[in-house]
Tab-separated table of C-alpha atoms and ligand atoms in Angstrom:
chain	number	residue	atom	x	y	z
A	1	MET	CA	11.931	15.004	13.321
A	2	ALA	CA	12.262	14.870	9.491
A	3	SER	CA	11.807	18.090	7.944
A	4	SER	CA	8.367	18.753	6.548
A	5	GLY	CA	8.057	19.067	2.632
A	6	GLU	CA	10.113	15.906	1.963
A	7	SER	CA	9.544	12.440	2.637
A	8	PRO	CA	11.824	10.568	4.918
A	9	ARG	CA	14.742	9.143	2.924
A	10	SER	CA	13.967	5.825	4.355
A	11	VAL	CA	10.533	4.982	3.044
A	12	MET	CA	8.875	5.790	-0.170
A	13	HIS	CA	5.138	4.312	-0.829
A	14	GLY	CA	3.911	4.702	-4.367
A	15	ASP	CA	3.198	1.927	-7.017
A	16	GLY	CA	2.861	-0.287	-4.101
A	17	ILE	CA	6.481	-0.623	-3.388
A	18	VAL	CA	8.085	0.183	0.138
A	19	VAL	CA	11.997	0.735	0.127
A	20	LEU	CA	13.197	0.802	3.591
A	21	SER	CA	16.664	2.262	4.268
A	22	THR	CA	19.207	-0.828	4.942
A	23	HIS	CA	21.869	1.112	6.620
A	24	LYS	CA	23.089	-0.720	9.676
A	25	ALA	CA	23.369	1.243	12.772
A	26	SER	CA	26.306	1.520	14.940
A	27	ALA	CA	25.877	0.575	18.685
A	28	LYS	CA	26.039	4.541	19.290
A	29	GLU	CA	23.201	4.733	16.914
A	30	GLN	CA	21.452	1.593	18.170
A	31	ALA	CA	21.445	2.906	21.747
A	32	ARG	CA	20.156	6.346	20.762
A	33	ASN	CA	17.477	4.824	18.868
A	34	ALA	CA	16.111	2.855	21.461
A	35	GLU	CA	15.848	5.825	23.912
A	36	ARG	CA	13.976	7.816	20.828
A	37	LEU	CA	11.587	4.734	20.383
A	38	LYS	CA	10.882	4.793	24.292
A	39	SER	CA	10.218	8.585	24.045
A	40	LEU	CA	7.661	7.898	21.237
A	41	LEU	CA	6.135	4.737	22.991
A	42	SER	CA	5.433	7.014	26.066
A	43	GLU	CA	3.143	9.413	23.806
A	44	PRO	CA	-0.840	8.170	24.729
A	45	HIS	CA	-1.500	7.106	20.902
A	46	ASN	CA	1.372	5.039	20.516
A	47	LYS	CA	0.677	3.166	23.867
A	48	GLN	CA	-2.454	1.825	22.091
A	49	CYS	CA	-1.891	-0.874	19.421
A	50	PHE	CA	-2.554	0.795	16.123
A	51	GLU	CA	-4.989	-2.260	15.132
A	52	CYS	CA	-6.689	-3.767	18.179
A	53	GLU	CA	-6.129	-0.798	20.327
A	54	GLY	CA	-4.325	-3.246	23.162
A	55	ASP	CA	-1.677	-1.895	25.393
A	56	VAL	CA	1.581	-1.642	24.046
A	57	GLU	CA	4.912	-0.974	25.697
A	58	PHE	CA	8.555	-0.805	24.736
A	59	ARG	CA	9.550	-4.203	25.749
A	60	THR	CA	7.097	-6.016	23.770
A	61	ALA	CA	5.935	-3.451	21.110
A	62	TRP	CA	6.424	-3.932	17.588
A	63	ALA	CA	6.305	-1.508	14.757
A	64	SER	CA	5.518	-1.321	11.255
A	65	VAL	CA	8.432	0.665	9.860
A	66	SER	CA	7.147	1.180	6.744
A	67	ILE	CA	3.517	2.393	7.549
A	68	GLY	CA	5.075	4.004	10.665
A	69	VAL	CA	2.710	2.657	13.458
A	70	PHE	CA	3.068	0.784	16.769
A	71	ILE	CA	1.279	-2.532	17.087
A	72	CYS	CA	1.284	-5.268	19.518
A	73	ALA	CA	2.824	-8.864	19.091
A	74	GLY	CA	-0.552	-10.432	17.949
A	75	CYS	CA	-1.113	-7.734	15.254
A	76	SER	CA	2.499	-7.979	13.984
A	77	GLY	CA	1.430	-11.278	12.686
A	78	LEU	CA	-1.140	-9.730	10.787
A	79	HIS	CA	1.157	-7.207	9.697
A	80	ARG	CA	3.705	-10.061	8.337
A	81	SER	CA	0.572	-11.381	6.599
A	82	LEU	CA	0.060	-8.513	4.533
A	83	GLY	CA	3.348	-8.873	2.817
A	84	THR	CA	6.568	-6.941	3.071
A	85	HIS	CA	5.538	-4.804	0.224
A	86	ILE	CA	2.814	-3.345	2.485
A	87	SER	CA	4.221	-3.733	5.953
A	88	ARG	CA	7.996	-3.994	7.268
A	89	VAL	CA	7.660	-5.238	10.758
A	90	LYS	CA	10.321	-4.688	13.514
A	91	SER	CA	10.570	-5.343	17.273
A	92	CYS	CA	11.278	-2.177	19.092
A	93	ALA	CA	13.504	-3.874	21.959
A	94	ALA	CA	15.031	-6.626	19.932
A	95	ASP	CA	15.880	-5.259	16.271
A	96	ASP	CA	18.527	-2.709	15.771
A	97	TRP	CA	17.027	0.227	14.679
A	98	ASN	CA	18.755	2.982	12.390
A	99	ASP	CA	18.010	6.703	12.370
A	100	ASP	CA	15.956	6.442	9.212
A	101	TRP	CA	13.539	4.172	10.568
A	102	VAL	CA	12.832	5.944	13.709
A	103	ASP	CA	12.554	9.307	11.724
A	104	ASN	CA	9.619	7.711	9.819
A	105	MET	CA	8.096	6.636	13.141
A	106	GLU	CA	8.367	10.193	14.395
A	107	SER	CA	6.973	11.559	11.097
A	108	TRP	CA	4.041	9.006	11.413
A	109	GLY	CA	3.089	7.714	14.586
A	110	ASN	CA	-0.297	6.134	15.495
A	111	LYS	CA	-2.210	9.598	15.684
A	112	ARG	CA	-1.134	10.800	12.340
A	113	ALA	CA	-1.356	7.305	10.545
A	114	SER	CA	-4.616	7.053	11.640
A	115	LEU	CA	-5.763	10.152	9.762
A	116	PHE	CA	-4.745	8.722	6.730
A	117	TRP	CA	-5.361	4.864	6.969
A	118	GLU	CA	-8.798	5.498	8.842
A	119	TRP	CA	-9.455	8.687	7.265
A	120	ARG	CA	-12.976	7.494	6.703
A	121	PRO	CA	-13.586	6.056	10.276
A	122	PRO	CA	-14.296	2.352	10.621
A	123	ALA	CA	-17.942	2.275	11.849
A	124	ARG	CA	-16.979	-1.011	13.914
A	125	ARG	CA	-13.695	-2.484	14.876
A	126	PRO	CA	-13.042	-5.876	16.124
A	127	THR	CA	-12.846	-6.098	20.031
A	128	PRO	CA	-12.437	-8.951	22.586
A	129	ALA	CA	-16.432	-8.887	22.800
A	130	ASP	CA	-16.090	-10.942	19.387
A	131	GLY	CA	-14.878	-13.537	21.409
A	132	ARG	CA	-13.296	-16.588	19.512
A	133	ASN	CA	-14.528	-14.651	16.236
A	134	GLN	CA	-11.843	-11.860	17.231
A	135	SER	CA	-8.628	-13.069	15.376
A	136	ARG	CA	-10.371	-13.690	12.038
A	137	ARG	CA	-12.271	-10.412	12.022
A	138	MET	CA	-9.145	-8.509	12.991
A	139	ARG	CA	-7.356	-10.273	9.893
A	140	GLU	CA	-10.683	-9.166	7.795
A	141	PHE	CA	-10.050	-5.618	9.222
A	142	VAL	CA	-6.413	-5.433	8.583
A	143	ALA	CA	-6.799	-6.725	4.902
A	144	ALA	CA	-9.716	-4.298	4.526
A	145	LYS	CA	-7.714	-1.227	5.656
A	146	TYR	CA	-4.350	-2.012	3.911
A	147	MET	CA	-5.422	-4.199	0.852
A	148	ARG	CA	-8.494	-2.610	-0.288
A	149	ARG	CA	-7.845	0.611	1.611
A	150	ALA	CA	-11.575	0.778	2.520
A	151	PHE	CA	-10.901	3.538	5.266
A	152	SER	CA	-7.833	5.762	3.878
A	153	ALA	CA	-7.716	9.004	2.399
A	154	ALA	CA	-7.039	9.600	-1.388
A	155	GLY	CA	-3.446	9.509	-2.832
A	156	GLU	CA	-0.700	7.925	-1.484
A	157	ALA	CA	0.569	8.169	2.382
A	158	HIS	CA	3.866	9.851	1.524
A	159	GLU	CA	2.019	12.674	-0.798
A	160	TRP	CA	-0.864	12.826	1.810
A	161	ARG	CA	1.600	13.826	4.653
A	162	VAL	CA	3.123	16.854	2.941
A	163	ALA	CA	0.259	18.042	0.681
A	164	ASP	CA	-0.406	21.918	0.960
A	165	PRO	CA	-2.994	22.429	0.891
A	166	LEU	CA	-5.163	19.158	1.202
A	167	PRO	CA	-8.928	19.682	0.210
A	168	LEU	CA	-11.212	17.973	2.904
A	169	GLU	CA	-14.862	17.639	3.293
A	170	ASN	CA	-17.632	20.468	3.332
A	171	GLY	CA	-15.403	23.265	2.269
A	172	TRP	CA	-12.447	22.565	4.683
A	173	ALA	CA	-8.920	22.141	3.615
A	174	ARG	CA	-5.659	21.381	5.688
A	175	TYR	CA	-2.329	23.766	5.349
A	176	ALA	CA	1.011	23.635	7.050
A	177	ASP	CA	2.620	26.413	8.799
A	178	GLU	CA	6.056	27.351	8.544
A	179	PHE	CA	6.844	24.679	10.966
A	180	GLY	CA	5.071	22.264	9.198
A	181	ARG	CA	1.999	22.254	11.871
A	182	HIS	CA	-1.116	21.468	10.377
A	183	TYR	CA	-3.958	23.818	10.513
A	184	PHE	CA	-7.557	23.746	9.019
A	185	HIS	CA	-9.245	26.382	7.020
A	186	HIS	CA	-13.016	26.452	6.107
A	187	THR	CA	-13.260	28.790	2.855
A	188	PRO	CA	-16.959	29.412	3.226
A	189	SER	CA	-16.723	30.989	6.766
A	190	ASP	CA	-13.195	32.036	6.556
A	191	GLU	CA	-12.680	29.951	10.030
A	192	THR	CA	-9.213	28.715	11.063
A	193	THR	CA	-8.470	26.015	13.770
A	194	TRP	CA	-5.790	23.609	14.784
A	195	GLU	CA	-7.801	20.880	15.540
A	196	LEU	CA	-9.167	18.682	12.757
A	197	PRO	CA	-13.180	19.620	12.689
A	198	ASP	CA	-15.344	16.494	12.589
A	199	ALA	CA	-16.935	18.232	9.558
A	200	ALA	CA	-13.971	18.046	7.479
A	201	ARG	CA	-13.917	14.101	7.772
A	202	PRO	CA	-16.276	11.748	5.751
A	203	PRO	CA	-18.952	9.800	7.695
A	204	PRO	CA	-18.091	6.420	9.222
A	205	CYS	CA	-17.403	3.728	6.653
A	206	LEU	CA	-20.365	1.276	7.134
A	207	PRO	CA	-19.373	-1.610	4.588
A	208	VAL	CA	-16.290	-3.067	6.042
A	209	LEU	CA	-17.592	-6.392	4.791
A	210	VAL	CA	-17.438	-6.917	1.313
A	211	ARG	CA	-18.270	-9.879	-0.666
A	212	THR	CA	-15.091	-11.319	-2.098
A	213	GLY	CA	-16.092	-14.645	-2.762
A	214	ALA	CA	-14.285	-18.038	-2.357
A	215	ARG	CA	-13.378	-20.918	-4.241
A	216	GLY	CA	-11.467	-24.370	-3.335
A	217	TRP	CA	-11.840	-28.097	-2.335
A	218	LEU	CA	-13.753	-28.918	0.742
A	219	GLU	CA	-14.908	-32.244	2.143
A	220	LYS	CA	-18.693	-32.505	1.939
A	221	LYS	CA	-20.806	-35.131	4.129
A	222	SER	CA	-22.964	-37.254	1.959
A	223	GLY	CA	-25.718	-39.793	2.579
A	224	GLY	CA	-27.997	-40.480	5.527
A	225	HIS	CA	-31.109	-39.724	3.442
A	226	GLU	CA	-32.369	-43.136	4.142
A	227	GLU	CA	-34.079	-44.589	7.278
A	228	ARG	CA	-32.436	-43.797	10.539
A	229	GLY	CA	-30.649	-47.425	11.093
A	230	LYS	CA	-28.884	-47.269	7.673
A	231	MET	CA	-27.782	-43.513	7.957
A	232	LYS	CA	-24.202	-43.996	9.817
A	233	LEU	CA	-23.153	-46.885	7.144
A	234	LEU	CA	-24.200	-44.529	4.253
A	235	GLN	CA	-22.311	-41.437	5.254
A	236	LYS	CA	-19.250	-40.610	3.672
A	237	TRP	CA	-17.012	-37.437	2.952
A	238	ASP	CA	-16.709	-36.442	-0.646
A	239	ARG	CA	-14.197	-33.918	-2.048
A	240	ARG	CA	-16.103	-31.283	-3.929
A	241	TYR	CA	-14.837	-28.236	-5.388
A	242	PHE	CA	-16.838	-25.130	-3.952
A	243	VAL	CA	-17.366	-21.970	-5.742
A	244	LEU	CA	-18.871	-18.670	-3.972
A	245	PRO	CA	-18.719	-15.842	-6.925
A	246	ALA	CA	-17.681	-12.490	-5.704
A	247	GLY	CA	-20.756	-10.418	-5.013
A	248	GLY	CA	-22.875	-13.296	-4.942
A	249	ALA	CA	-24.589	-15.458	-2.136
A	250	GLU	CA	-25.299	-18.855	-4.053
A	251	LEU	CA	-22.496	-21.605	-2.914
A	252	SER	CA	-22.088	-24.206	-5.592
A	253	TYR	CA	-20.335	-27.378	-5.769
A	254	TYR	CA	-18.877	-29.610	-8.573
A	255	LYS	CA	-17.089	-32.955	-8.601
A	256	THR	CA	-14.113	-31.467	-10.290
A	257	GLU	CA	-12.373	-27.904	-10.811
A	258	ASP	CA	-12.756	-28.205	-14.644
A	259	ASP	CA	-16.274	-28.420	-14.294
A	260	ALA	CA	-16.695	-25.261	-12.250
A	261	ALA	CA	-14.235	-23.667	-14.597
A	262	ARG	CA	-16.318	-24.259	-17.777
A	263	GLY	CA	-19.524	-23.330	-15.930
A	264	GLU	CA	-21.150	-26.948	-16.090
A	265	HIS	CA	-24.212	-27.372	-14.157
A	266	PRO	CA	-22.954	-27.780	-10.190
A	267	ALA	CA	-23.694	-31.298	-8.352
A	268	GLY	CA	-25.386	-28.916	-5.646
A	269	SER	CA	-25.830	-25.431	-4.425
A	270	LEU	CA	-27.087	-23.598	-1.638
A	271	ARG	CA	-28.416	-19.858	-1.129
A	272	CYS	CA	-26.403	-18.661	1.798
A	273	ASP	CA	-28.635	-15.361	2.681
A	274	GLY	CA	-29.223	-15.349	6.349
A	275	ALA	CA	-27.512	-18.696	6.735
A	276	GLU	CA	-26.103	-19.865	9.996
A	277	VAL	CA	-22.389	-20.911	9.826
A	278	PHE	CA	-20.894	-22.712	13.083
A	279	LEU	CA	-17.883	-24.813	13.734
A	280	LYS	CA	-18.882	-28.176	14.929
A	281	GLU	CA	-15.607	-29.583	15.899
A	282	VAL	CA	-11.913	-28.961	15.781
A	283	ARG	CA	-10.076	-32.319	15.696
A	284	ASP	CA	-6.434	-32.995	17.233
A	285	ASP	CA	-5.052	-33.147	13.906
A	286	GLY	CA	-6.487	-29.652	13.139
A	287	VAL	CA	-9.601	-30.689	10.737
A	288	HIS	CA	-12.296	-28.282	11.101
A	289	ARG	CA	-15.817	-29.650	10.838
A	290	PHE	CA	-18.283	-27.308	10.247
A	291	THR	CA	-21.960	-26.441	9.215
A	292	ILE	CA	-23.762	-24.162	6.658
A	293	LYS	CA	-27.335	-24.269	7.691
A	294	THR	CA	-30.343	-22.486	5.980
A	295	ARG	CA	-33.983	-23.186	6.128
A	296	GLU	CA	-33.668	-25.433	3.059
A	297	ARG	CA	-30.770	-27.482	3.756
A	298	GLU	CA	-27.672	-28.191	5.916
A	299	LEU	CA	-24.131	-28.491	4.473
A	300	LYS	CA	-21.843	-30.514	6.529
A	301	LEU	CA	-18.341	-29.650	5.425
A	302	ARG	CA	-14.505	-30.470	6.889
A	303	SER	CA	-11.439	-28.753	5.967
A	304	SER	CA	-7.893	-27.502	7.309
A	305	LYS	CA	-7.989	-24.455	9.597
A	306	ARG	CA	-6.989	-22.063	7.018
A	307	GLU	CA	-9.530	-23.070	4.614
A	308	PHE	CA	-12.120	-22.811	7.220
A	309	GLU	CA	-11.088	-19.369	8.004
A	310	THR	CA	-10.975	-18.233	4.284
A	311	TRP	CA	-14.939	-19.531	3.950
A	312	ALA	CA	-15.885	-18.255	7.353
A	313	SER	CA	-14.478	-14.708	6.130
A	314	ALA	CA	-15.956	-14.974	2.595
A	315	LEU	CA	-19.646	-15.893	4.205
A	316	GLU	CA	-19.599	-13.408	7.154
A	317	PRO	CA	-21.022	-10.486	4.740
A	318	ILE	CA	-23.929	-12.879	3.627
A	319	ALA	CA	-24.745	-15.041	6.602
A	320	ALA	CA	-26.785	-14.149	9.386
A	321	GLU	CA	-24.248	-15.466	11.943
A	322	VAL	CA	-20.550	-16.892	11.512
A	323	ASP	CA	-19.326	-18.544	14.670
A	324	ASP	CA	-15.853	-19.742	15.222
A	325	ALA	CA	-16.672	-21.189	18.507
A	326	PRO	CA	-17.368	-25.204	18.138
A	327	ARG	CA	-20.863	-25.928	18.774
A	328	ALA	CA	-22.016	-29.003	20.793
A	329	GLY	CA	-24.549	-31.233	19.150
B	401	ZN	ZN1	-2.900	-5.308	18.381
């Protein structure tokens, strides 16, 4: 294990930069490190994916070498999408591991990393019960965790790990003994304990969902206001530029992006508080048809999968319901 009091030489977080050792492991070093990884993966916390809590084992495990956590194959994709300045992802079995990388995994691991990255515990974590919404919600969760740092302790990860003392909540502080083991001391009562007391942590973080807003082109179905017979003939899809402001709930659309940028009066708009957002159809060519439905009106839209997911995420904190499962009818 890396000695306490200094950061592993392989990894530095700070100013958003992660520098990983590029040292190429010899065959002997690789073999040794495969054994070290297997040993780390036998620890209970590391056997559960750091993000989705699914089962992880050496053969199929991935790791974020920069953050120091073990994750499943599915969540390795989420980490990759964060960018290599946040997470460097390696396969435990298929990549060649050098000593520096494994040192960092040892000095963090899922248990300690959760105390930094989930210091303020998330009140809700996406689970399989979210059904088809789970993958999108996992992506939102991971973005909230690492990009907005919605749950993390203060400061940078490498500083947090070695800070001594580290002030905590309600008069508690964390100290390190001469072997680098952490203990907790409560100044008002002079109580000392090895286990992190609940009172030393902040309450769970409720607002995971932030109104980030969104903007971009979508196709909007128009026509069909006339009598029923004519309806089908008059229907068409118009490209419109949609804007949902950050922090807002009013979705507006414009004929051009310039109109939106200049703050012109929109061609139409819809208050999305309490709306139902649901997928209508996913075509074989990947086109997603979806509906935003409020008491006043319905907007029928279509887009690529990626655009749909962007808008579903942006609308989730505002709408009463966002559903990724195609709805019949
Ligand atoms: Zn996972």
